[in-house]
mmCIF file of C-alpha atoms in Angstrom:
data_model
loop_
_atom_site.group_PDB
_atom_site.id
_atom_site.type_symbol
_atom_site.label_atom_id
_atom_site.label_comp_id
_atom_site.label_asym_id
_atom_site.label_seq_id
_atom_site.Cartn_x
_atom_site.Cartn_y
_atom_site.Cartn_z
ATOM 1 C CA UNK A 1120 14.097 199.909 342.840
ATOM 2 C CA UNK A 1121 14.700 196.078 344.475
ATOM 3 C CA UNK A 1122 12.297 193.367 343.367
ATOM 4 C CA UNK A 1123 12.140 189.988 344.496
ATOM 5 C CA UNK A 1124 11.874 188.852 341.031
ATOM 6 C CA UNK A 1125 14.590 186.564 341.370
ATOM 7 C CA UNK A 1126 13.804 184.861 344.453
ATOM 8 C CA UNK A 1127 9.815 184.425 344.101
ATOM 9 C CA UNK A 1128 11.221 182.444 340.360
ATOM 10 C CA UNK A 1129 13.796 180.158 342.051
ATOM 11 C CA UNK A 1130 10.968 179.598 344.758
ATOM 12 C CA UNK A 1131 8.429 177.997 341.760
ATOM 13 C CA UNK A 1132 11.916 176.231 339.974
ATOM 14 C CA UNK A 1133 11.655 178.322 336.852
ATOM 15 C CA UNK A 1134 14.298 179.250 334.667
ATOM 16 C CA UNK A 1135 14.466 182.757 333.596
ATOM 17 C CA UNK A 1136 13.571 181.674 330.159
ATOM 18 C CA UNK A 1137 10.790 179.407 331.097
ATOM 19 C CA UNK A 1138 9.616 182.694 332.950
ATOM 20 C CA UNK A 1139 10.438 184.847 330.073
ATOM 21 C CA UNK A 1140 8.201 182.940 328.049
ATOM 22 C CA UNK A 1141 5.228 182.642 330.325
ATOM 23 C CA UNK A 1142 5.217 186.792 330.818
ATOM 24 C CA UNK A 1143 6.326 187.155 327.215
ATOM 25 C CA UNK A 1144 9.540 189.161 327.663
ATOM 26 C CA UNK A 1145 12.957 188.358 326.486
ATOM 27 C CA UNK A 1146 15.337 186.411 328.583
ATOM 28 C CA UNK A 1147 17.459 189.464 328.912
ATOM 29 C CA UNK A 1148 14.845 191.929 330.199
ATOM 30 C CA UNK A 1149 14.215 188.932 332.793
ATOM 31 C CA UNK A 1150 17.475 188.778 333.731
ATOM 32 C CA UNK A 1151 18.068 192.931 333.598
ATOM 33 C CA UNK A 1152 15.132 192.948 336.212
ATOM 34 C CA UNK A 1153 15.947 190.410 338.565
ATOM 35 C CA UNK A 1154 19.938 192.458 338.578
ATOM 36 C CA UNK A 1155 17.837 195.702 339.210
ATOM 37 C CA UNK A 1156 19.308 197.339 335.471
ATOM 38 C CA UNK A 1157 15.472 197.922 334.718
ATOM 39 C CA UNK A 1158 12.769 198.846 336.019
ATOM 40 C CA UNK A 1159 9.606 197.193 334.485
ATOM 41 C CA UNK A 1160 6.762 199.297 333.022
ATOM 42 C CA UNK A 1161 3.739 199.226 334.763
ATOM 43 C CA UNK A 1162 1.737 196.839 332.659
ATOM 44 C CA UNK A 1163 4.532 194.471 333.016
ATOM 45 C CA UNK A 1164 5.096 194.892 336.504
ATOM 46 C CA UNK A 1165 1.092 193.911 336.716
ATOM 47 C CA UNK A 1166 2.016 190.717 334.505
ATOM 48 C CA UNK A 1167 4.406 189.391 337.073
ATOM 49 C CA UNK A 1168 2.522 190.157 339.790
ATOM 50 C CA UNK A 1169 -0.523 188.322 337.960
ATOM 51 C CA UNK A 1170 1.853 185.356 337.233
ATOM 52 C CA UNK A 1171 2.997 185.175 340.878
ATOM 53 C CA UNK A 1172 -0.159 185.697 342.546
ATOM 54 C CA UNK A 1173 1.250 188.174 344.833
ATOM 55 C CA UNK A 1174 0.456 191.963 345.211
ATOM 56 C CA UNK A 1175 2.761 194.268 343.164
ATOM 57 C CA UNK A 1176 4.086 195.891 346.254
ATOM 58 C CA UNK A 1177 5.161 192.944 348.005
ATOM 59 C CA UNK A 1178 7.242 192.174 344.479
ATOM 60 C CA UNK A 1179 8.600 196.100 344.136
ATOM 61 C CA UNK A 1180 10.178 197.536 346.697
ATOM 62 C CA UNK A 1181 10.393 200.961 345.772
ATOM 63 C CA UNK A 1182 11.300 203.444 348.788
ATOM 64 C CA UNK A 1183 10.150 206.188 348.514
ATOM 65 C CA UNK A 1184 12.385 209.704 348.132
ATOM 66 C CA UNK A 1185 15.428 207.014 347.668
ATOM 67 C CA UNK A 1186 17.330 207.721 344.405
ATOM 68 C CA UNK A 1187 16.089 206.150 341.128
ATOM 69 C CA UNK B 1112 4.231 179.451 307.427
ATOM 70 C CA UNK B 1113 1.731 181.974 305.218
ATOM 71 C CA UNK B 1114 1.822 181.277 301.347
ATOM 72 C CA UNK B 1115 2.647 185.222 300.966
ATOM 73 C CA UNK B 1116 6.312 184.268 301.852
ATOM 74 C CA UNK B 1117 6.305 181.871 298.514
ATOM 75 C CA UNK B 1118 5.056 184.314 296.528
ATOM 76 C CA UNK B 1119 7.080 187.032 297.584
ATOM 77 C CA UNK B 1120 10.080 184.511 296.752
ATOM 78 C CA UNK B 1121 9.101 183.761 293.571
ATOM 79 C CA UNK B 1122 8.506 187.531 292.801
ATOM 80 C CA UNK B 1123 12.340 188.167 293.587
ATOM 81 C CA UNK B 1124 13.417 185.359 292.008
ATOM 82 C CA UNK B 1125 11.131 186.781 288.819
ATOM 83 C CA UNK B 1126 12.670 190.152 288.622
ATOM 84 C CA UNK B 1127 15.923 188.640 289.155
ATOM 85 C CA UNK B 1128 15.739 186.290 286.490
ATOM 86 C CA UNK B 1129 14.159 188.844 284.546
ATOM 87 C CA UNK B 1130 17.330 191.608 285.630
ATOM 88 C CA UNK B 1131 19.410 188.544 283.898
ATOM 89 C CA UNK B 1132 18.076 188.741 280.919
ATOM 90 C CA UNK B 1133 17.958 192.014 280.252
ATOM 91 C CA UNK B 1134 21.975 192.060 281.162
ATOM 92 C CA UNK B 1135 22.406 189.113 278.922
ATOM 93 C CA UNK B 1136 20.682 190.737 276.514
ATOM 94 C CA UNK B 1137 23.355 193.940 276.215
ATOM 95 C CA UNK B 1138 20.112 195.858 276.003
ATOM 96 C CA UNK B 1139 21.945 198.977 277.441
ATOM 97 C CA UNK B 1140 25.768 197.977 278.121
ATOM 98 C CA UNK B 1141 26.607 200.626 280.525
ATOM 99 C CA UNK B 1142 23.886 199.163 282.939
ATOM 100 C CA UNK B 1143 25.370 195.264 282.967
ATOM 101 C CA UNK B 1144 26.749 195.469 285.943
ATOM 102 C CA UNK B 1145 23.596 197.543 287.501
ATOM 103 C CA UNK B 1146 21.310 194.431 286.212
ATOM 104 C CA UNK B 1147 23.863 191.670 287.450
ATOM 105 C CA UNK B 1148 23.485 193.320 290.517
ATOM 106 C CA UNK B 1149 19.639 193.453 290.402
ATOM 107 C CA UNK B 1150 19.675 190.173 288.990
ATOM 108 C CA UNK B 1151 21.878 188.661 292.243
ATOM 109 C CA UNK B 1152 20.007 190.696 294.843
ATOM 110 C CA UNK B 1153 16.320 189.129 293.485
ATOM 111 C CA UNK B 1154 17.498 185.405 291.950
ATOM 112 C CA UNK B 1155 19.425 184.324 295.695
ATOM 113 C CA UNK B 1156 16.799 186.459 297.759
ATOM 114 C CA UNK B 1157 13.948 184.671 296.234
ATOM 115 C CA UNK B 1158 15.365 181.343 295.896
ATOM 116 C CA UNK B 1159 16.312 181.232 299.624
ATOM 117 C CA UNK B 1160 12.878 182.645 300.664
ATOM 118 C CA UNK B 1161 11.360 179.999 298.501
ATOM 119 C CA UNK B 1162 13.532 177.318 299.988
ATOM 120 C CA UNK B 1163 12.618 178.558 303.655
ATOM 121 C CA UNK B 1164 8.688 178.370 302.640
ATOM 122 C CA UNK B 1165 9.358 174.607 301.802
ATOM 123 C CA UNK B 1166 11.488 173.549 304.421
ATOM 124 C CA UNK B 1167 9.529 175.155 307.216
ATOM 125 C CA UNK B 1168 6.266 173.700 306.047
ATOM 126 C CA UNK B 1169 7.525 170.116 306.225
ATOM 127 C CA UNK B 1170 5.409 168.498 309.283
ATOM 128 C CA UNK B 1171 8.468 168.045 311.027
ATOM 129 C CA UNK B 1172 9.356 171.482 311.207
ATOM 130 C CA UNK B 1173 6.216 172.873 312.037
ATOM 131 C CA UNK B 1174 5.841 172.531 315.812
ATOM 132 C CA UNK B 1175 9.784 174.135 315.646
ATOM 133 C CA UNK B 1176 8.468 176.886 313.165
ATOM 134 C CA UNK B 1177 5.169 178.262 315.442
ATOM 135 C CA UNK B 1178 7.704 178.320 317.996
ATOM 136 C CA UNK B 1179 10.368 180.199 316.477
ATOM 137 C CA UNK B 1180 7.645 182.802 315.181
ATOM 138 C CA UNK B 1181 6.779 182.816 318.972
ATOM 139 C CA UNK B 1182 9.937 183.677 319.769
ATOM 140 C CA UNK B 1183 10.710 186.358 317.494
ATOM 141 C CA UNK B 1184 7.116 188.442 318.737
ATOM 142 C CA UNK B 1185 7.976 187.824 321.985
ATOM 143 C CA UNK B 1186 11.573 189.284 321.140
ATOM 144 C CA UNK B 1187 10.452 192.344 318.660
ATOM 145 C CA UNK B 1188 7.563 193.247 321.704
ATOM 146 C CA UNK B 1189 9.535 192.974 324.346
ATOM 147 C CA UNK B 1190 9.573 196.467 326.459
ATOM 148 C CA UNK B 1191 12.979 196.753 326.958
ATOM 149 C CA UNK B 1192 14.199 196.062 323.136
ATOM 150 C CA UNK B 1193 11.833 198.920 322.120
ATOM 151 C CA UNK B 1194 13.159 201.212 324.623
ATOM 152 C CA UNK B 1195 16.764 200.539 323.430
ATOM 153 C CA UNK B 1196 16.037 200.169 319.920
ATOM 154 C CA UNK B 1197 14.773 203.916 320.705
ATOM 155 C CA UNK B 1198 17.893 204.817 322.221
ATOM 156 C CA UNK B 1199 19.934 203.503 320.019
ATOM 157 C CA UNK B 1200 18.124 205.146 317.086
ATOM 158 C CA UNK B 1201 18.556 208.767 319.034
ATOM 159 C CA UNK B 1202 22.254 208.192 319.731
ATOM 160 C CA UNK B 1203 23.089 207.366 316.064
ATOM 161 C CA UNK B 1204 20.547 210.544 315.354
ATOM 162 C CA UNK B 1205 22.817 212.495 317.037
ATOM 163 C CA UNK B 1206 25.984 210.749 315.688
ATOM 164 C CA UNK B 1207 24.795 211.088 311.635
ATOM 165 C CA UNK B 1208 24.419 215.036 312.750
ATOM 166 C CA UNK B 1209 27.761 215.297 313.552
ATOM 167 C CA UNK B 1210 29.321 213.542 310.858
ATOM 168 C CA UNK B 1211 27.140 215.633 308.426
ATOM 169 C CA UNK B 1212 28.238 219.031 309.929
ATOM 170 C CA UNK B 1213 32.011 217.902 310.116
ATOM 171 C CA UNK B 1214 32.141 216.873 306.675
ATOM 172 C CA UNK B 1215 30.711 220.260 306.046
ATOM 173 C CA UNK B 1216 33.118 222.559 307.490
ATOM 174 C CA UNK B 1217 35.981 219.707 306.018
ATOM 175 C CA UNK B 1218 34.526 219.925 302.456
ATOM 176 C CA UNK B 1219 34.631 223.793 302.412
ATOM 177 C CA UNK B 1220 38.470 223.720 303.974
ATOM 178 C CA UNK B 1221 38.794 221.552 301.145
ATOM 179 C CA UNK B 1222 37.086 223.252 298.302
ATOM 180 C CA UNK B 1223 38.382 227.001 299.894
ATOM 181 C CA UNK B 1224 41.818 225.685 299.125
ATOM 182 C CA UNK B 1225 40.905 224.400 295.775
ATOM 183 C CA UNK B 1226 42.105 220.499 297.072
ATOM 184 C CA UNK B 1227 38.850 219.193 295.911
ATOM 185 C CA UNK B 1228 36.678 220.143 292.557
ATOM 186 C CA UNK B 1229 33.028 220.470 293.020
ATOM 187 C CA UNK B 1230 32.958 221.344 296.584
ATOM 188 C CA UNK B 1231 30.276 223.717 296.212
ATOM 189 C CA UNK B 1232 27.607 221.201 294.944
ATOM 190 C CA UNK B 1233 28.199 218.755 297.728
ATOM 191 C CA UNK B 1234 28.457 221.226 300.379
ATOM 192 C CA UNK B 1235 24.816 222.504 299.159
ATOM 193 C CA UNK B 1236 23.675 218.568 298.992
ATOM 194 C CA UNK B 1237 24.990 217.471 302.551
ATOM 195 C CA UNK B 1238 23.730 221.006 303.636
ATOM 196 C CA UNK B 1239 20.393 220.181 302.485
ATOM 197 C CA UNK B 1240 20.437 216.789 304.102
ATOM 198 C CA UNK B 1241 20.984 218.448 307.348
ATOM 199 C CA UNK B 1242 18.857 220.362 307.606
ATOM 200 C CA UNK B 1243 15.969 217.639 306.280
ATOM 201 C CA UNK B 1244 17.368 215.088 308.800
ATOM 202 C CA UNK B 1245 16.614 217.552 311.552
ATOM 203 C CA UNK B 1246 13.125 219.182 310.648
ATOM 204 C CA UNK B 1247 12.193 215.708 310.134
ATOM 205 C CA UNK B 1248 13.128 214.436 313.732
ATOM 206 C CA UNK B 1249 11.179 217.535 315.203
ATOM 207 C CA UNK B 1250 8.037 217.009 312.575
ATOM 208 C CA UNK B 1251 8.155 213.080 314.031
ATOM 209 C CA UNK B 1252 8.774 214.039 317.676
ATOM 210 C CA UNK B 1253 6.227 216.594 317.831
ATOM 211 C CA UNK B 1254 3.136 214.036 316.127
ATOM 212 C CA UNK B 1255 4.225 211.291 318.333
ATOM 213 C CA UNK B 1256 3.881 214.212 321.822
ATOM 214 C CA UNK B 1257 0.598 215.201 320.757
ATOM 215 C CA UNK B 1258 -0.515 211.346 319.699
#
């Protein structure tokens, strides 16, 4: 699944452990999203979407019948 | 940090000190070295923990310490470290099954060809082992599928 993770961070000029630390995740599973390694659980997913004001869809691009 | 941590600290360093004596003592010579060990796994244990309670409780360290605690919930709650700490517990599962049942069929190679004495009693022990290692997993995994 793509996110735009990476690019909605850089856009507010945080630092993947200054986000880390305001969703309350490790730097790694920060980093692991924004490469597309992990998919966030649901709850998370909500966090971010929370912290970025922006729906979760718009943040998850998940297409549907694609591979995993 | 909590006052618990200083007690605990001191309670090591009690039974340690107290694992001293009773080595210094010669109460029971065969079990010096057993104490000494006690004695060095609660005296340096407890000391340390005791140190950390003082040193982390100094104003200065305070702001540095609430963080740090921060840090470490953040890192023992965080999603993915639970999934992998999962993982990795299932792959060494697996991995401690294997070396059990290899040893088994080695050991009884082994004893069959009278290389090794008491074969039999080990084979039983690693046998039992086993098979406790694996009816436990299933016991676990089925209470946490219907939890």
């Amino acid at each position: 699944m793509e996110n735009r993770v990476e690019f909605l961070r850089k856009q507010r000029n945080l630092s993947q452990e200054e986000f880390a630390k305001a969703i309350r995740v490790s730097r790694q599973t920060v980093s692991a999203i924004e490469n597309g390694k992990y998919n966030p659980s649901l709850e998370l997913a909500f966090t971010i979407s929370d912290f970025f004001g922006e729906p979760i869809e718009k943040i998850f691009l998940h297409q549907r019948g694609g591979s995993k | 940090m909590k006052k618990s941590f200083l007690y605990t600290g001191f309670a090591y360093f009690a039974v340690g000190v107290l694992f001293l004596l009773l080595a210094i003592g010669g109460i029971e010579e065969r079990l010096n070295a057993l104490f000494c060990g006690f004695a060095g796994a609660g005296i340096f244990p407890g000391l340390q923990m005791m140190y950390r309670y003082f040193y982390w409780n100094r104003p200065e360290n305070r702001q540095r310490y609430a963080e740090k605690v921060e840090m470490e919930k953040i890192e023992s709650h965080d999603e993915r470290n639970v999934i992998l700490r999962g993982r990795a517990a299932q792959y060494t599962l697996v991995w401690i099954l294997c070396i059990l049942a290899i040893s088994i069929v080695l050991l009884s190679i082994l004893g069959k060809l009278e290389m090794i004495a008491f074969a039999k009693p080990l084979i039983l022990y690693l046998s039992v082992l086993l098979l406790l290692i694996f009816v436990l997993f299933q016991v676990v995994y089925q209470k946490l599928k219907q939890s």
